[in-house]
Amino acid sequence: MAELSNALLEEILQQVRPLTRQGKVADYIPALAQVSPDYLGIAVLTREGTLYQAGDADVRFSIQSISKVLSLTLAQTRYQEQEIWQRVGKEPSGQPFNSLVQLEMERGKPRNPFINAGALVICDMLETRLTAPRQRMLEVVRQLCDEPSINYDRYVARSEFDHSARNAAIAWLMKSFGNFDNDVPGVLQTYFHYCSLAMSCQELARCFFYLANQGCPLGETTPILTVRQTRQINALLITSGMYDGAGEFAWRVGMPAKSGVGGGIIAIIPGEMTIAVWSPGLDASGNSLAGTAVLELLSEQLGCSIF
Amino acid sequence: MAELSNALLEEILQQVRPLTRQGKVADYIPALAQVSPDYLGIAVLTREGTLYQAGDADVRFSIQSISKVLSLTLAQTRYQEQEIWQRVGKEPSGQPFNSLVQLEMERGKPRNPFINAGALVICDMLETRLTAPRQRMLEVVRQLCDEPSINYDRYVARSEFDHSARNAAIAWLMKSFGNFDNDVPGVLQTYFHYCSLAMSCQELARCFFYLANQGCPLGETTPILTVRQTRQINALLITSGMYDGAGEFAWRVGMPAKSGVGGGIIAIIPGEMTIAVWSPGLDASGNSLAGTAVLELLSEQLGCSIF
Amino acid sequence: MAELSNALLEEILQQVRPLTRQGKVADYIPALAQVSPDYLGIAVLTREGTLYQAGDADVRFSIQSISKVLSLTLAQTRYQEQEIWQRVGKEPSGQPFNSLVQLEMERGKPRNPFINAGALVICDMLETRLTAPRQRMLEVVRQLCDEPSINYDRYVARSEFDHSARNAAIAWLMKSFGNFDNDVPGVLQTYFHYCSLAMSCQELARCFFYLANQGCPLGETTPILTVRQTRQINALLITSGMYDGAGEFAWRVGMPAKSGVGGGIIAIIPGEMTIAVWSPGLDASGNSLAGTAVLELLSEQLGCSIF
Amino acid sequence: MAELSNALLEEILQQVRPLTRQGKVADYIPALAQVSPDYLGIAVLTREGTLYQAGDADVRFSIQSISKVLSLTLAQTRYQEQEIWQRVGKEPSGQPFNSLVQLEMERGKPRNPFINAGALVICDMLETRLTAPRQRMLEVVRQLCDEPSINYDRYVARSEFDHSARNAAIAWLMKSFGNFDNDVPGVLQTYFHYCSLAMSCQELARCFFYLANQGCPLGETTPILTVRQTRQINALLITSGMYDGAGEFAWRVGMPAKSGVGGGIIAIIPGEMTIAVWSPGLDASGNSLAGTAVLELLSEQLGCSIF
């Protein structure tokens, strides 16, 4: 087994770099389509608090669906367990991430909180209990990262809102089944702001440290989630965190993880470390193609698959 | 074979009256739920212009989806044939009338103009080409019926709009596929106004006379549709006019027809007559239960099935 | 309006002939793939018994799914109405003709007797009540056509059986829901034999004369079906006779009709005539492309759409 | 945290025992329906080779779908990685375990090797490469357990075969897509024999020891699978091992596991232990209801969730 070091990360990035051009950068909004496919970065934060990194680890990008883990975390701090899970399921969807078919068949209850419909329900719940859900999320993220400059990319958020027809359809469909309480455009605004959070691999690795550390953020003694809640999120991540490619990802990499169409992936090795990678080119399932390859190599070389 | 007369209609209504209580009055909006299930009426207008009637033939009710035939007719007067049929199909859906599953699978192109999605696309098209689509529809209907007092039921229209989540989802989904051009709430308003038209069986029989008369309204010499367009509508009615019960209805009754959840049905015998029936109780497919039975008896006794 | 004559039919065939090469000959079994796409024939038999014809009207071909109308007719002579319709529905499927999706969702009850699943159920019923269902069908068809040389094409039947995996899957699925009583391979053999019936346009027009004549075959005084049963078949044909293209066909042609992948179509104008056309090239829905065009032209020129 | 001991297991069984009557014993074949719902057993085998147990840990039962893990293991020893995964996927299905819908949409390629369709493909592959696939499986299992008396329950196997219509439909559907090479009834026979293996919790815990031990069976030095293959199976188990309840199970218990409708569950804690539980009553997803509860309690008390 290899040992974790900046040099190892550097070496892995070099091996994987040719793949960066094989993926397809998300192009459904101009703000994402303009990002260069050549970025490639990784940051690893061990439980002891040591940070390793290589490549573009400090360049910020749009975290997109990775924010769905943060929304769920926030909801877990404001709602009882059963209040959440009666409105959203825990099963992988087996369908494209923004499909309405399943949502209609299952009468407006999304399969899990990491598909769009599920994240919209979670945002709807936050809208109900938080007075300023966008501001509150910023505060949480800035505190988790100890980095006050983290912010939304308002150009991205606006661009998403201008192309929001399908998410509007999803929200209205849930409303028709009684599973959506607040104003649709308002919740969509919040949802798109969360997606537009701009963070670097370094910041992501630190932000999600609590998932590798039994709920407790780096440098803090007060956990933000219980051990039980932390395990629940990690379990959901492994079955539903990688869109339609969750099975393949678990098979190849073997870690709970969440990806975003901005090309970022945050992976958790419970009790050991968090790993954030970024490469904008996506595979057919919408996950970073080179990013997945980086994680696969790292998993093999460190022998750190959870299986 | 029996001969058409008021007495025959009266007799048929008496036979069918026990069925009026077996159907279920539409209850998704209060305005419809309040209607008594005891209404039962029929009006027949022959090609010669003779009107026969029985029961509550002059009581107005909410025509609901019957208005979809009028929207299509209006669109046919403003659009080229291919402009319409590239945006909406001609096939029966084989699915509940407001399902999103098929719409998603077929990338936002509704199966036919008589399911909600299809009628919304047609309304979207009218919004584009008519300056005042609600006013224009009123004028058309009033003229077809020679009855200036026909109007929208604004209480019904508003009630529909307040329960429009699913139709909003449908419209937004079509917009996400590029098959919806105008503002969603605006088109929904028009759509619900059309649905809220209040008309009696007498008025309906006269209104749709043109479908039994090669496109020409009663008492007029200028057709509003060509013979070809008229046949096309009648063909679409027989395959798709009765929601999920089109096959059963053709099998039992054998006439092109369109129903509405208000309990009305307009049936056409091309070249011979129009028949309007009304009984608010619906069967499992959403068609008037007693109304269908009336048409079945009439078809048998007059031998007027088109098959 | 034009008048029916051999010359008119000839003229229509000439207009349509260029289309014969635009369709795609069925190629799922070698026996069908070998047929030349250049055949084009039509036969019209009026209620008075006059036969008009043009092109390859006396060349026999594989009638394939057209035989499903004969199976249903035979079943109607051996079963009560409700015995049939509790095992098979009356609605258009809205799905490809051999889809299992709908069949599974609807717990093994096929949508109608003209999709494969429905025809297999009907064959299963015939297997139960007829001692020699293959021999019996031959007798019926030979008598309807007054032509003792009509026979199965055993090479086609065998070829179908060798490629029967999907139909076997359909039959076993229905068996799993309790809607299939007899031995699967045995019923498949019967089903494929029926499909392999080799008949010419002339013979088809005569065979189905009873559907245009209130149930009574040509030259007979005893009907084989009641008026009611005849109307029921014609109604089912218009909503479900042309695979997924039933709506389009009704819209363009306006006649109850049934097609087969051999390229034949039999169309009925109730009370007036039967029309059989043949051209092996198929459109995307599996209906004869040039054959449909022939019927459309004939419908326009004779003004004989039922709408 | 509690420490693993027979007393702890005993205590957990006592807590859970009231739940044994809340599940529903599988009743689709008589052989399973007759089993008493009162059985409850557990066996834990640690990596050091120590066995802990409580309740009916030495009573044999029908392992049913747990055998799918053995078939896959056997296939992995006879086929190259890509030969397997081009014929069967790695994703959770999101559908009931024996659904044909998805299989048809995905053109005969099953979602994963743990749904029926996937296991049938694996059995088809074994049929191709093994001369006596039933005998070979027995040898493998007897050797893994060091227990020559393990055998098929031929009454169960025959009973399954007599109710095999749906599995026959699945196999024929795959054959229609070219993803099934051998004779359908023959492969079904093999498949049902594998399902009918009768084993106790003790035997199961020992049999699957290799999955907790990097591919190496208890007491052996030669692994039957590579480390990589072992991790792959464990990954597939966590995303697809528990039918439609995989997400919920990961969320509650947090271990790779496979269940069978006989009420058994084998769970793996990689590098640490195997756990076999048995209670015949099933939950709505088809997993042992009390068995799941036992595993949840054990996971909490030992803190052995992999998350």
Short mmCIF file of C-alpha atoms in Angstrom, two decimals, chain A residues 1 76 81 85 90-95 102 106 111 211 228 230-236 238-239 243-252 254 256 270 296 299-300 303-307, chain D residues 1 76 81 85 90-95 102 106 111 211 228 230-236 238-239 243-252 254 256 270 296 299-300 303-307:
data_model
loop_
_atom_site.label_atom_id
_atom_site.label_comp_id
_atom_site.label_asym_id
_atom_site.label_seq_id
_atom_site.Cartn_x
_atom_site.Cartn_y
_atom_site.Cartn_z
CA MET A 1 0.00 0.00 0.00
CA GLN A 76 -31.51 17.38 10.21
CA GLU A 81 -36.02 12.34 11.96
CA TRP A 85 -38.41 10.82 6.12
CA LYS A 90 -34.11 6.66 1.34
CA GLU A 91 -33.88 4.46 -1.73
CA PRO A 92 -31.81 4.85 -4.89
CA SER A 93 -34.00 6.00 -7.73
CA GLY A 94 -32.79 3.85 -10.59
CA GLN A 95 -33.85 6.73 -12.85
CA GLN A 102 -41.09 7.88 -10.62
CA GLU A 106 -44.91 7.36 -6.06
CA ARG A 111 -36.92 8.64 -3.69
CA LEU A 211 -19.02 13.29 8.01
CA ARG A 228 -26.37 8.26 14.18
CA THR A 230 -23.74 11.12 10.40
CA ARG A 231 -23.90 7.42 9.62
CA GLN A 232 -27.31 7.90 8.03
CA ILE A 233 -25.93 10.52 5.63
CA ASN A 234 -22.96 8.34 4.72
CA ALA A 235 -25.28 5.40 4.08
CA LEU A 236 -27.52 7.52 1.85
CA ILE A 238 -23.27 5.31 -0.91
CA THR A 239 -26.64 4.17 -2.22
CA TYR A 243 -26.93 9.83 -9.52
CA ASP A 244 -27.49 6.73 -11.68
CA GLY A 245 -23.90 5.65 -11.23
CA ALA A 246 -24.01 4.90 -7.50
CA GLY A 247 -23.63 1.15 -7.99
CA GLU A 248 -20.75 1.50 -10.42
CA PHE A 249 -19.03 4.06 -8.15
CA ALA A 250 -19.33 1.87 -5.06
CA TRP A 251 -17.99 -1.04 -7.12
CA ARG A 252 -15.02 0.91 -8.46
CA GLY A 254 -15.97 2.03 -2.51
CA PRO A 256 -19.74 7.30 0.28
CA PRO A 270 -15.69 7.36 7.82
CA GLU A 296 -10.49 4.90 -7.95
CA SER A 299 -8.74 3.90 -3.27
CA GLU A 300 -6.58 1.17 -4.79
CA GLY A 303 -6.40 0.38 0.12
CA CYS A 304 -9.01 2.64 1.64
CA SER A 305 -12.23 1.24 0.11
CA ILE A 306 -14.71 0.72 2.93
CA PHE A 307 -15.38 -2.78 1.53
CA MET D 1 -19.98 -0.07 23.12
CA GLN D 76 -16.24 -14.66 -11.11
CA GLU D 81 -14.57 -9.31 -15.33
CA TRP D 85 -20.49 -7.01 -16.66
CA LYS D 90 -24.15 -2.93 -11.28
CA GLU D 91 -26.90 -0.48 -10.39
CA PRO D 92 -29.75 -0.79 -7.91
CA SER D 93 -32.98 -1.42 -9.75
CA GLY D 94 -35.40 0.84 -7.92
CA GLN D 95 -38.08 -1.66 -8.92
CA GLN D 102 -37.01 -2.19 -16.50
CA GLU D 106 -33.00 -1.68 -20.89
CA ARG D 111 -29.70 -4.06 -13.50
CA LEU D 211 -16.23 -11.84 1.91
CA ARG D 228 -10.61 -6.60 -5.74
CA THR D 230 -14.27 -9.38 -2.86
CA ARG D 231 -14.66 -5.62 -2.56
CA GLN D 232 -16.75 -5.57 -5.71
CA ILE D 233 -19.20 -8.08 -4.26
CA ASN D 234 -19.46 -6.19 -0.98
CA ALA D 235 -20.08 -2.95 -2.88
CA LEU D 236 -22.82 -4.58 -4.97
CA ILE D 238 -24.69 -2.60 -0.15
CA THR D 239 -26.33 -0.97 -3.17
CA TYR D 243 -34.20 -5.82 -2.90
CA ASP D 244 -36.06 -2.48 -2.85
CA GLY D 245 -35.00 -1.88 0.74
CA ALA D 246 -31.25 -1.48 0.14
CA GLY D 247 -31.25 2.23 0.97
CA GLU D 248 -33.28 1.79 4.13
CA PHE D 249 -31.12 -1.16 5.23
CA ALA D 250 -27.87 0.75 4.67
CA TRP D 251 -29.38 3.68 6.58
CA ARG D 252 -30.53 1.54 9.54
CA GLY D 254 -24.91 -0.04 7.59
CA PRO D 256 -23.26 -5.10 2.97
CA PRO D 270 -15.31 -6.33 5.80
CA GLU D 296 -29.81 -2.98 13.54
CA SER D 299 -24.85 -2.63 14.65
CA GLU D 300 -25.74 -0.04 17.27
CA GLY D 303 -20.81 0.27 16.77
CA CYS D 304 -19.92 -1.82 13.76
CA SER D 305 -21.71 0.07 10.96
CA ILE D 306 -19.23 0.58 8.15
CA PHE D 307 -20.32 4.24 8.03
#
